[in-house]
Tab-separated table of C-alpha atoms in Angstrom:
chain	number	residue	atom	x	y	z
X	1318	MET	CA	-86.289	143.640	18.219
X	1319	ALA	CA	-87.547	147.008	18.124
X	1320	SER	CA	-90.496	146.565	19.171
X	1321	ARG	CA	-89.741	144.335	22.017
X	1322	VAL	CA	-87.416	146.941	23.050
X	1323	ALA	CA	-90.741	149.712	22.891
X	1324	ILE	CA	-93.143	147.032	24.299
X	1325	VAL	CA	-90.033	146.020	27.577
X	1326	CYS	CA	-89.998	150.614	27.379
X	1327	LEU	CA	-93.115	150.856	28.448
X	1328	LEU	CA	-94.181	148.265	30.422
X	1329	GLY	CA	-91.448	149.706	32.208
X	1330	ALA	CA	-92.534	153.341	32.813
X	1331	LEU	CA	-96.174	151.536	33.670
X	1332	ALA	CA	-94.378	149.913	36.215
X	1333	LEU	CA	-92.206	153.244	37.474
X	1334	ALA	CA	-95.684	155.092	37.559
X	1335	ALA	CA	-97.518	152.857	39.834
X	1336	CYS	CA	-94.928	152.824	42.230
X	1337	ASP	CA	-95.238	156.988	43.223
X	1338	LYS	CA	-95.552	155.857	47.207
X	1339	PRO	CA	-93.173	153.734	49.058
X	1340	SER	CA	-94.903	151.120	51.160
X	1341	PRO	CA	-95.058	151.449	54.480
X	1342	ALA	CA	-92.001	149.052	56.295
X	1343	ASN	CA	-95.072	146.841	58.509
X	1344	GLY	CA	-97.126	145.731	55.456
X	1345	GLN	CA	-100.088	148.264	57.280
X	1346	ALA	CA	-101.207	151.167	55.586
X	1347	GLU	CA	-101.145	155.069	56.675
X	1348	VAL	CA	-103.608	157.547	57.668
X	1349	ALA	CA	-103.886	160.374	54.579
X	1350	SER	CA	-102.090	162.817	55.985
X	1351	SER	CA	-105.156	165.085	54.876
X	1352	ASP	CA	-107.721	163.771	57.587
X	1353	GLU	CA	-104.265	164.775	60.261
X	1354	VAL	CA	-105.471	167.105	62.220
X	1355	PRO	CA	-104.261	169.159	65.412
X	1356	ALA	CA	-105.491	167.658	68.514
X	1357	THR	CA	-106.083	170.958	69.234
X	1358	ALA	CA	-108.419	171.397	66.587
X	1359	ALA	CA	-111.775	171.103	65.708
X	1360	PRO	CA	-112.555	167.580	63.665
X	1361	ARG	CA	-113.411	168.846	60.024
X	1362	ILE	CA	-117.041	168.451	59.645
X	1363	ASP	CA	-116.349	165.659	57.179
X	1364	LYS	CA	-114.112	163.401	59.654
X	1365	ILE	CA	-118.155	162.691	61.388
X	1366	ASP	CA	-119.330	159.897	59.206
X	1367	ARG	CA	-122.888	159.231	60.002
X	1368	SER	CA	-122.893	156.469	57.015
X	1369	HIS	CA	-123.300	153.844	58.967
X	1370	LYS	CA	-125.458	154.872	61.084
X	1371	GLY	CA	-128.279	152.258	62.959
X	1372	GLU	CA	-126.099	149.380	61.964
X	1373	ASN	CA	-124.794	146.553	63.768
X	1374	ALA	CA	-121.414	146.495	65.148
X	1375	PRO	CA	-119.621	143.528	63.425
X	1376	ASP	CA	-119.502	140.244	64.953
X	1377	VAL	CA	-115.631	139.772	65.265
X	1378	SER	CA	-113.859	138.826	67.951
X	1379	PHE	CA	-110.627	140.876	70.123
X	1380	THR	CA	-108.581	139.341	73.406
X	1381	PRO	CA	-107.941	141.700	76.277
X	1382	VAL	CA	-104.481	142.949	76.569
X	1383	ALA	CA	-104.477	141.378	80.320
X	1384	GLY	CA	-105.461	138.230	78.592
X	1385	GLY	CA	-108.306	136.160	79.466
X	1386	PRO	CA	-111.405	134.915	76.787
X	1387	ALA	CA	-112.018	136.231	73.372
X	1388	THR	CA	-115.113	138.532	73.766
X	1389	THR	CA	-117.146	141.294	70.896
X	1390	LEU	CA	-118.793	143.949	69.980
X	1391	ALA	CA	-122.640	142.795	71.490
X	1392	ALA	CA	-120.902	141.846	75.030
X	1393	PHE	CA	-120.622	145.755	75.854
X	1394	LYS	CA	-124.284	145.922	73.841
X	1395	GLY	CA	-126.653	148.132	76.390
X	1396	LYS	CA	-124.580	150.700	77.329
X	1397	PRO	CA	-122.993	152.869	74.990
X	1398	VAL	CA	-119.541	152.408	74.078
X	1399	LEU	CA	-116.855	154.210	72.248
X	1400	VAL	CA	-114.821	151.545	69.848
X	1401	ASN	CA	-111.381	153.127	69.298
X	1402	LEU	CA	-108.380	151.622	66.796
X	1403	TRP	CA	-105.164	152.038	67.687
X	1404	ALA	CA	-102.063	150.775	66.337
X	1405	THR	CA	-98.395	152.272	68.197
X	1406	TRP	CA	-96.747	152.490	64.287
X	1407	CYS	CA	-99.468	154.970	63.289
X	1408	ALA	CA	-98.688	158.510	64.040
X	1409	PRO	CA	-101.886	159.898	64.519
X	1410	CYS	CA	-102.755	157.127	67.119
X	1411	VAL	CA	-100.100	157.505	69.603
X	1412	LYS	CA	-101.245	161.584	69.626
X	1413	GLU	CA	-104.916	161.490	70.668
X	1414	MET	CA	-104.644	157.913	73.191
X	1415	PRO	CA	-104.075	160.728	75.685
X	1416	THR	CA	-107.202	162.390	75.095
X	1417	LEU	CA	-108.987	158.886	75.233
X	1418	ASP	CA	-107.542	158.415	77.859
X	1419	THR	CA	-109.004	161.782	79.862
X	1420	ALA	CA	-112.281	160.714	78.251
X	1421	ALA	CA	-112.318	157.198	79.341
X	1422	GLN	CA	-111.809	158.553	83.054
X	1423	THR	CA	-115.069	161.583	82.432
X	1424	LEU	CA	-116.953	158.731	80.676
X	1425	GLY	CA	-116.325	155.982	83.405
X	1426	ASP	CA	-118.151	153.024	83.300
X	1427	ARG	CA	-121.491	154.960	81.724
X	1428	MET	CA	-119.667	154.920	77.665
X	1429	PRO	CA	-116.120	152.510	78.101
X	1430	VAL	CA	-113.240	153.428	75.775
X	1431	LEU	CA	-111.884	150.184	74.083
X	1432	ALA	CA	-109.120	151.356	72.700
X	1433	ILE	CA	-108.368	148.150	70.610
X	1434	SER	CA	-104.990	147.606	68.640
X	1435	GLN	CA	-104.536	146.725	65.469
X	1436	ASP	CA	-100.800	145.807	65.647
X	1437	MET	CA	-99.862	141.919	64.256
X	1438	GLU	CA	-97.331	141.914	66.781
X	1439	PRO	CA	-99.279	142.163	69.748
X	1440	ALA	CA	-95.966	142.565	72.183
X	1441	LYS	CA	-95.419	146.167	71.006
X	1442	ALA	CA	-98.997	146.788	71.775
X	1443	ASN	CA	-98.646	146.334	74.960
X	1444	ALA	CA	-94.721	147.097	75.485
X	1445	PHE	CA	-96.376	150.896	74.621
X	1446	LEU	CA	-99.384	150.764	76.509
X	1447	ALA	CA	-96.880	149.463	79.765
X	1448	GLU	CA	-94.796	151.819	79.083
X	1449	ARG	CA	-97.818	155.026	79.066
X	1450	LYS	CA	-100.068	153.578	81.789
X	1451	PHE	CA	-102.737	154.518	80.392
X	1452	ALA	CA	-105.625	154.147	83.697
X	1453	HIS	CA	-108.973	154.926	81.835
X	1454	LEU	CA	-109.051	153.340	78.478
X	1455	ARG	CA	-109.971	149.154	78.279
X	1456	PRO	CA	-106.689	147.722	76.319
X	1457	TYR	CA	-107.369	144.703	73.400
X	1458	LEU	CA	-105.579	143.110	70.673
X	1459	ASP	CA	-107.361	142.369	67.349
X	1460	ALA	CA	-103.881	141.171	65.942
X	1461	LYS	CA	-106.183	139.471	62.907
X	1462	LEU	CA	-107.169	143.219	61.801
X	1463	GLY	CA	-110.488	141.792	61.730
X	1464	LEU	CA	-112.263	144.979	63.445
X	1465	SER	CA	-110.163	147.066	60.342
X	1466	THR	CA	-110.950	144.684	57.863
X	1467	ALA	CA	-114.511	144.907	59.016
X	1468	TYR	CA	-114.996	148.983	58.828
X	1469	GLY	CA	-113.294	148.966	56.415
X	1470	ALA	CA	-111.014	151.804	57.939
X	1471	ASN	CA	-107.597	153.670	58.130
X	1472	LEU	CA	-106.220	154.479	61.294
X	1473	PRO	CA	-106.928	155.763	63.628
X	1474	THR	CA	-110.733	155.506	63.516
X	1475	THR	CA	-113.340	155.764	66.116
X	1476	ILE	CA	-116.717	154.541	66.495
X	1477	LEU	CA	-119.255	155.278	68.426
X	1478	TYR	CA	-122.343	152.630	69.293
X	1479	GLY	CA	-126.083	153.212	71.403
X	1480	ALA	CA	-126.957	151.481	74.166
X	1481	ASP	CA	-128.725	149.316	71.676
X	1482	GLY	CA	-125.088	148.608	69.838
X	1483	LYS	CA	-126.432	150.013	66.653
X	1484	GLU	CA	-123.106	152.454	65.202
X	1485	ILE	CA	-124.374	156.284	66.168
X	1486	TRP	CA	-120.808	158.126	64.187
X	1487	ARG	CA	-117.888	157.486	62.975
X	1488	VAL	CA	-114.799	160.160	63.127
X	1489	THR	CA	-111.091	158.929	60.976
X	1490	GLY	CA	-107.836	160.599	61.908
X	1491	ASP	CA	-107.366	161.874	64.926
X	1492	MET	CA	-109.192	164.068	67.343
X	1493	ASP	CA	-108.980	165.957	71.334
X	1494	TRP	CA	-111.110	163.898	72.914
X	1495	ALA	CA	-111.414	165.751	75.961
X	1496	GLY	CA	-111.910	169.019	73.763
X	1497	ALA	CA	-115.563	170.404	73.522
X	1498	GLU	CA	-116.518	169.030	70.005
X	1499	ALA	CA	-116.052	165.820	71.377
X	1500	LYS	CA	-118.017	166.052	74.363
X	1501	LYS	CA	-120.828	167.428	72.052
X	1502	LEU	CA	-120.576	163.740	69.297
X	1503	LEU	CA	-120.262	161.681	72.511
X	1504	ALA	CA	-123.624	163.601	74.045
X	1505	GLU	CA	-125.304	161.674	70.924
X	1506	ALA	CA	-125.409	158.017	72.720
X	1507	ALA	CA	-127.468	159.932	75.759
């Protein structure tokens, strides 16, 4: 009997030790706070990931917020494209969205800025975008989380592709996309 009590106590202790951090209510992982920096700060060098340079974009479809047929990143081949994976529940994502919109305005059609929501409830993403009226981003929905799964990404993650459809770099965590450091990074696609 004493050994059974000891085993139950041991199993209980192990279960408690594994639960040191509560899961988010929506079941989606949150960005680690160590990757978060103020939007006005330059990105830390460890936030620029070049380990996937030269890789093709994943063949995952996503849909325009306004409706219409699904598309893939291959449809944008021929010009550089900046892909931002975000969600309404992600505070760093929300924080950087205005700077992404500013960057999209500056870049114009030379480099589309795709804001691809990873919200599992498209209505939340639609309401968020409608309320904030971002005028220059190209908003899409990926409610099945195909892109964040393919990238193994935390949010926000932003990936720059060259005109050849090959990845140049990616940034995990929020960034001031209208700032000088971002402009230097975006110039790498030229």
